[in-house]
mmCIF file of C-alpha atoms in Angstrom:
data_model
loop_
_atom_site.group_PDB
_atom_site.id
_atom_site.type_symbol
_atom_site.label_atom_id
_atom_site.label_comp_id
_atom_site.label_asym_id
_atom_site.label_seq_id
_atom_site.Cartn_x
_atom_site.Cartn_y
_atom_site.Cartn_z
ATOM 1 C CA MET A 6 140.682 56.843 125.952
ATOM 2 C CA LYS A 7 138.315 59.766 127.019
ATOM 3 C CA LEU A 8 137.785 61.873 123.723
ATOM 4 C CA PHE A 9 135.765 64.460 125.601
ATOM 5 C CA LYS A 10 136.353 65.342 129.101
ATOM 6 C CA ARG A 11 133.240 66.517 131.016
ATOM 7 C CA PHE A 12 133.597 69.957 132.605
ATOM 8 C CA HIS A 13 131.849 71.532 135.362
ATOM 9 C CA ILE A 14 129.674 74.078 135.281
ATOM 10 C CA PRO A 15 128.708 75.961 138.352
ATOM 11 C CA HIS A 16 124.842 76.320 138.829
ATOM 12 C CA SER A 17 124.723 80.296 138.490
ATOM 13 C CA LYS A 18 126.502 79.661 134.919
ATOM 14 C CA LYS A 19 123.889 76.890 133.951
ATOM 15 C CA VAL A 20 120.968 79.340 134.611
ATOM 16 C CA THR A 21 122.886 81.382 132.402
ATOM 17 C CA VAL A 22 123.756 79.350 129.769
ATOM 18 C CA ALA A 23 120.204 77.887 129.456
ATOM 19 C CA ALA A 24 118.783 81.318 129.488
ATOM 20 C CA ALA A 25 121.411 82.173 126.629
ATOM 21 C CA VAL A 26 119.603 78.877 124.705
ATOM 22 C CA ALA A 27 116.123 79.838 125.361
ATOM 23 C CA VAL A 28 116.392 83.456 123.962
ATOM 24 C CA GLY A 29 118.467 82.163 120.969
ATOM 25 C CA LEU A 30 115.566 79.565 120.233
ATOM 26 C CA ALA A 31 113.056 82.289 120.890
ATOM 27 C CA LEU A 32 114.498 84.606 118.666
ATOM 28 C CA CYS A 33 114.818 81.981 115.783
ATOM 29 C CA LEU A 34 111.656 81.216 116.138
ATOM 30 C CA LEU A 35 110.503 84.748 115.952
ATOM 31 C CA CYS A 36 112.675 85.016 112.527
ATOM 32 C CA MET A 37 110.749 82.231 110.942
ATOM 33 C CA VAL A 38 107.874 83.700 111.490
ATOM 34 C CA PRO A 39 107.848 86.790 109.070
ATOM 35 C CA ARG A 40 109.321 84.615 106.356
ATOM 36 C CA ALA A 41 106.536 81.867 106.030
ATOM 37 C CA ALA A 42 104.359 84.766 106.622
ATOM 38 C CA MET A 43 106.014 86.575 103.836
ATOM 39 C CA ALA A 44 106.018 83.088 101.252
ATOM 40 C CA ALA A 45 102.538 82.605 102.138
ATOM 41 C CA ALA A 46 101.927 86.710 100.846
ATOM 42 C CA THR A 47 104.087 86.095 97.649
ATOM 43 C CA GLN A 48 101.541 82.987 96.416
ATOM 44 C CA ARG A 49 99.645 85.750 94.303
ATOM 45 C CA ASP A 50 96.090 84.170 92.461
ATOM 46 C CA LEU A 51 96.930 84.597 89.040
ATOM 47 C CA PRO A 52 94.975 84.590 85.943
ATOM 48 C CA ILE A 53 95.503 81.629 83.154
ATOM 49 C CA TYR A 54 98.889 82.796 80.577
ATOM 50 C CA CYS A 55 99.137 79.795 78.865
ATOM 51 C CA VAL A 56 98.761 75.884 79.499
ATOM 52 C CA GLN A 57 101.536 73.434 79.902
ATOM 53 C CA LYS A 58 101.036 71.161 76.868
ATOM 54 C CA ASP A 59 102.877 68.233 75.342
ATOM 55 C CA SER A 60 101.341 68.479 71.798
ATOM 56 C CA LYS A 61 101.877 71.996 69.577
ATOM 57 C CA VAL A 62 98.603 73.669 70.098
ATOM 58 C CA CYS A 63 98.070 77.543 70.739
ATOM 59 C CA SER A 64 94.937 79.954 70.740
ATOM 60 C CA LEU A 65 94.993 83.054 68.933
ATOM 61 C CA THR A 66 93.019 86.045 70.709
ATOM 62 C CA PHE A 67 92.014 89.338 69.782
ATOM 63 C CA ASP A 68 90.595 92.395 71.788
ATOM 64 C CA ALA A 69 87.759 94.388 70.426
ATOM 65 C CA ALA A 70 87.415 97.687 72.403
ATOM 66 C CA TRP A 71 87.524 100.502 69.964
ATOM 67 C CA GLY A 72 87.010 100.604 65.960
ATOM 68 C CA ASN A 73 85.494 97.708 63.637
ATOM 69 C CA GLU A 74 86.910 98.485 60.794
ATOM 70 C CA ASP A 75 89.148 95.521 60.178
ATOM 71 C CA THR A 76 86.871 92.818 61.597
ATOM 72 C CA GLN A 77 85.705 91.205 58.305
ATOM 73 C CA GLN A 78 88.586 91.286 57.017
ATOM 74 C CA LEU A 79 89.560 89.338 60.597
ATOM 75 C CA ILE A 80 87.005 87.045 59.773
ATOM 76 C CA ASP A 81 88.113 86.223 56.411
ATOM 77 C CA ILE A 82 91.615 85.939 56.850
ATOM 78 C CA LEU A 83 90.692 83.036 59.382
ATOM 79 C CA GLY A 84 88.252 81.243 57.396
ATOM 80 C CA LYS A 85 91.153 81.016 54.878
ATOM 81 C CA TYR A 86 92.754 78.794 56.745
ATOM 82 C CA ASN A 87 89.525 77.293 58.570
ATOM 83 C CA ILE A 88 91.454 78.796 62.195
ATOM 84 C CA LYS A 89 89.045 79.517 65.058
ATOM 85 C CA ALA A 90 89.830 82.371 67.630
ATOM 86 C CA THR A 91 89.003 84.107 70.341
ATOM 87 C CA PHE A 92 87.729 87.540 70.607
ATOM 88 C CA PHE A 93 87.495 89.323 73.929
ATOM 89 C CA VAL A 94 84.958 91.933 73.475
ATOM 90 C CA VAL A 95 83.953 94.976 75.390
ATOM 91 C CA GLY A 96 80.057 95.289 76.056
ATOM 92 C CA GLU A 97 80.230 98.903 74.525
ATOM 93 C CA TRP A 98 81.659 97.408 71.539
ATOM 94 C CA VAL A 99 78.870 95.011 71.103
ATOM 95 C CA ASP A 100 76.220 97.916 71.659
ATOM 96 C CA LYS A 101 78.073 99.558 68.453
ATOM 97 C CA TYR A 102 78.511 96.667 66.146
ATOM 98 C CA PRO A 103 76.239 94.182 67.150
ATOM 99 C CA GLU A 104 76.624 92.624 63.175
ATOM 100 C CA SER A 105 80.060 92.071 63.830
ATOM 101 C CA VAL A 106 79.433 90.158 66.590
ATOM 102 C CA LYS A 107 77.003 88.264 64.963
ATOM 103 C CA ALA A 108 79.530 87.598 62.020
ATOM 104 C CA LEU A 109 81.969 86.139 64.529
ATOM 105 C CA HIS A 110 80.008 83.799 66.152
ATOM 106 C CA ASP A 111 78.755 82.824 62.581
ATOM 107 C CA ALA A 112 81.595 82.224 61.350
ATOM 108 C CA GLY A 113 82.383 79.916 64.743
ATOM 109 C CA HIS A 114 84.676 81.931 66.713
ATOM 110 C CA GLU A 115 84.156 82.362 70.297
ATOM 111 C CA ILE A 116 82.890 85.900 71.547
ATOM 112 C CA MET A 117 84.245 86.462 75.721
ATOM 113 C CA ASN A 118 84.189 88.855 77.702
ATOM 114 C CA HIS A 119 86.595 91.962 78.130
ATOM 115 C CA SER A 120 84.145 94.111 80.509
ATOM 116 C CA ASP A 121 81.265 96.367 79.747
ATOM 117 C CA ASN A 122 83.112 99.755 78.983
ATOM 118 C CA HIS A 123 87.018 98.771 79.487
ATOM 119 C CA PRO A 124 87.726 100.111 83.260
ATOM 120 C CA TYR A 125 90.852 99.522 85.422
ATOM 121 C CA PHE A 126 89.201 96.549 87.489
ATOM 122 C CA THR A 127 91.868 96.780 90.196
ATOM 123 C CA LYS A 128 89.973 100.140 90.706
ATOM 124 C CA LEU A 129 86.782 98.370 91.440
ATOM 125 C CA SER A 130 85.122 96.782 94.308
ATOM 126 C CA ALA A 131 83.941 93.172 93.937
ATOM 127 C CA GLU A 132 80.303 94.027 93.148
ATOM 128 C CA GLN A 133 81.368 96.684 90.510
ATOM 129 C CA ILE A 134 83.321 93.921 88.977
ATOM 130 C CA LYS A 135 80.508 91.190 88.767
ATOM 131 C CA THR A 136 78.109 93.948 87.183
ATOM 132 C CA GLN A 137 80.930 94.285 84.593
ATOM 133 C CA LEU A 138 80.909 90.826 84.117
ATOM 134 C CA ASN A 139 77.194 90.292 83.743
ATOM 135 C CA THR A 140 76.453 93.154 82.044
ATOM 136 C CA CYS A 141 78.485 92.219 78.993
ATOM 137 C CA ASN A 142 77.523 88.609 79.405
ATOM 138 C CA GLU A 143 74.259 89.448 78.619
ATOM 139 C CA LYS A 144 74.919 91.709 75.735
ATOM 140 C CA ILE A 145 77.122 88.810 74.328
ATOM 141 C CA ALA A 146 74.351 86.161 74.976
ATOM 142 C CA ALA A 147 71.238 88.255 73.525
ATOM 143 C CA ILE A 148 73.401 88.388 69.861
ATOM 144 C CA THR A 149 75.398 84.615 70.111
ATOM 145 C CA GLY A 150 73.018 82.776 72.743
ATOM 146 C CA VAL A 151 76.179 81.797 74.214
ATOM 147 C CA THR A 152 77.092 82.950 78.034
ATOM 148 C CA PRO A 153 80.916 83.492 77.811
ATOM 149 C CA ILE A 154 82.845 81.623 80.251
ATOM 150 C CA LEU A 155 86.304 83.548 79.996
ATOM 151 C CA PHE A 156 86.937 86.920 80.967
ATOM 152 C CA ARG A 157 90.243 89.480 79.707
ATOM 153 C CA PRO A 158 90.897 92.035 82.312
ATOM 154 C CA PRO A 159 91.355 95.481 80.297
ATOM 155 C CA TYR A 160 94.931 97.300 79.982
ATOM 156 C CA GLY A 161 95.599 93.177 81.505
ATOM 157 C CA ASP A 162 94.856 94.925 84.951
ATOM 158 C CA TYR A 163 94.339 92.775 87.934
ATOM 159 C CA ASN A 164 95.080 91.400 91.230
ATOM 160 C CA ASP A 165 94.195 88.505 93.548
ATOM 161 C CA SER A 166 90.326 90.488 94.166
ATOM 162 C CA VAL A 167 89.859 90.773 90.514
ATOM 163 C CA VAL A 168 90.740 86.901 89.666
ATOM 164 C CA ALA A 169 89.036 85.700 92.874
ATOM 165 C CA THR A 170 85.750 87.738 91.855
ATOM 166 C CA VAL A 171 85.835 86.755 88.193
ATOM 167 C CA ARG A 172 85.935 83.031 89.701
ATOM 168 C CA GLU A 173 83.362 83.683 91.972
ATOM 169 C CA CYS A 174 80.924 84.683 88.557
ATOM 170 C CA GLY A 175 81.774 80.413 86.943
ATOM 171 C CA MET A 176 84.187 82.797 84.696
ATOM 172 C CA TYR A 177 88.108 81.836 84.197
ATOM 173 C CA CYS A 178 90.327 84.816 83.792
ATOM 174 C CA ILE A 179 92.731 84.809 81.164
ATOM 175 C CA GLN A 180 96.048 86.846 80.069
ATOM 176 C CA TRP A 181 98.754 85.534 77.296
ATOM 177 C CA ASP A 182 102.195 84.797 77.135
ATOM 178 C CA VAL A 183 102.844 86.043 73.882
ATOM 179 C CA ASP A 184 102.382 89.701 73.105
ATOM 180 C CA SER A 185 102.377 90.829 69.471
ATOM 181 C CA LEU A 186 102.109 94.512 70.126
ATOM 182 C CA ASP A 187 100.305 95.255 67.176
ATOM 183 C CA TRP A 188 98.490 98.171 68.815
ATOM 184 C CA LYS A 189 102.250 100.052 68.846
ATOM 185 C CA ASP A 190 101.755 99.461 65.167
ATOM 186 C CA PRO A 191 104.926 97.753 64.177
ATOM 187 C CA THR A 192 105.397 96.247 60.684
ATOM 188 C CA PRO A 193 103.596 93.415 59.376
ATOM 189 C CA ASP A 194 107.112 91.632 59.591
ATOM 190 C CA GLN A 195 107.942 92.694 63.346
ATOM 191 C CA ILE A 196 104.416 91.166 64.461
ATOM 192 C CA CYS A 197 105.271 88.108 62.500
ATOM 193 C CA GLN A 198 108.728 87.711 63.937
ATOM 194 C CA ARG A 199 107.936 88.371 67.240
ATOM 195 C CA VAL A 200 104.871 85.948 67.541
ATOM 196 C CA LEU A 201 106.815 83.087 65.705
ATOM 197 C CA LYS A 202 109.682 83.304 67.787
ATOM 198 C CA ARG A 203 107.751 83.485 71.297
ATOM 199 C CA VAL A 204 105.517 81.293 70.471
ATOM 200 C CA GLN A 205 105.693 77.741 72.925
ATOM 201 C CA PRO A 206 103.094 74.750 73.368
ATOM 202 C CA GLY A 207 100.446 76.019 75.113
ATOM 203 C CA SER A 208 100.330 79.533 74.332
ATOM 204 C CA ILE A 209 97.565 82.346 74.230
ATOM 205 C CA VAL A 210 98.667 84.678 71.815
ATOM 206 C CA LEU A 211 97.510 88.707 71.752
ATOM 207 C CA PHE A 212 96.282 90.552 69.414
ATOM 208 C CA HIS A 213 94.004 93.555 68.855
ATOM 209 C CA ASN A 214 90.548 94.576 66.624
ATOM 210 C CA ALA A 215 91.450 97.216 64.568
ATOM 211 C CA ALA A 216 95.464 97.723 64.931
ATOM 212 C CA LYS A 217 96.753 98.976 61.811
ATOM 213 C CA ASN A 218 99.079 95.984 60.613
ATOM 214 C CA THR A 219 97.668 93.239 62.049
ATOM 215 C CA PRO A 220 95.313 92.041 58.924
ATOM 216 C CA ALA A 221 98.487 92.156 57.050
ATOM 217 C CA ALA A 222 100.522 90.120 59.239
ATOM 218 C CA LEU A 223 97.892 87.694 59.769
ATOM 219 C CA PRO A 224 98.040 85.238 57.248
ATOM 220 C CA SER A 225 102.131 85.297 57.760
ATOM 221 C CA VAL A 226 101.467 84.691 61.403
ATOM 222 C CA ILE A 227 99.259 81.473 60.738
ATOM 223 C CA GLU A 228 101.733 80.146 58.073
ATOM 224 C CA GLY A 229 104.581 80.375 60.261
ATOM 225 C CA LEU A 230 103.008 78.548 63.187
ATOM 226 C CA ILE A 231 101.814 75.532 60.574
ATOM 227 C CA GLN A 232 105.125 75.493 59.301
ATOM 228 C CA GLN A 233 106.453 74.914 63.111
ATOM 229 C CA GLY A 234 103.772 72.279 63.488
ATOM 230 C CA TYR A 235 101.237 74.148 65.389
ATOM 231 C CA SER A 236 97.592 73.796 65.412
ATOM 232 C CA MET A 237 95.300 76.287 66.723
ATOM 233 C CA VAL A 238 92.478 76.464 68.679
ATOM 234 C CA PRO A 239 90.056 78.785 70.924
ATOM 235 C CA VAL A 240 90.689 79.218 74.368
ATOM 236 C CA SER A 241 88.032 77.561 75.794
ATOM 237 C CA GLN A 242 89.442 74.143 74.039
ATOM 238 C CA LEU A 243 93.211 75.270 75.055
ATOM 239 C CA ILE A 244 92.603 75.354 78.657
ATOM 240 C CA LEU A 245 92.270 72.972 81.548
ATOM 241 C CA ARG A 246 89.017 73.361 83.451
ATOM 242 C CA ASP A 247 89.403 71.014 86.684
ATOM 243 C CA ASN A 248 92.648 69.293 88.294
ATOM 244 C CA PHE A 249 95.333 71.750 87.475
ATOM 245 C CA THR A 250 97.572 73.645 89.359
ATOM 246 C CA MET A 251 98.966 77.195 88.137
ATOM 247 C CA ASP A 252 103.091 78.003 88.486
ATOM 248 C CA HIS A 253 104.402 81.300 89.427
ATOM 249 C CA THR A 254 104.014 82.462 85.530
ATOM 250 C CA GLY A 255 100.667 81.694 85.580
ATOM 251 C CA ARG A 256 100.980 78.201 83.538
ATOM 252 C CA GLN A 257 98.146 75.779 84.037
ATOM 253 C CA ILE A 258 99.680 72.412 84.930
ATOM 254 C CA PRO A 259 97.812 69.283 84.520
ATOM 255 C CA GLY A 260 96.714 67.779 88.073
ATOM 256 C CA GLN A 261 97.268 64.178 88.890
ATOM 257 C CA ASN A 262 94.092 61.948 89.364
#
């Protein structure tokens, strides 16, 4: 038994059907092109927000741009627990407080780049970005003898061009995945609870120098992290230098050799 019947289509109709099929295929292809272009456009060049880690390790970071009233206090607290942190400092802050930069370095903390005068980097040209990076690096190196390899954009402000230009300068662009919000002056307990609830293996935690309640919160944060089984290392020891990929959240993922 034949399951299908053959139908005779007049030649003129065959041409019409063929044309309709061709038009349909063309429309499908036209629809696919914008989607592919859109997918490519959404693949942003991201800074490092955190790192995929199997062990409980994280980094404490401090942005220093304005005041200096608590720097020694932070050094003393971190020293009590033998924790080494990363301080992202602005070049103008280095100019004002070179003795604090030296004290941080002598205490074993790493001093990294937070721009020369804290502008919005997305408003700068590539050459202006490079000038900001190089000027701040030179100021830090003049005191510590170490040229920074990490950069944190002021205000967390970046785009693809900023990240690419930082990379061209041989540096890694660093953000954070745990924000203490200490600059909003929450209570010490609020700062502590916020950090401890959000931290995960490979996290980069953001604090600020000269924030009102950070020194009061810091011991509880450190003790809480230790109780959770975490060790704390500078960011340069946390991140992957090569053989990695980045997911859409800015998490570094180890590559496969």
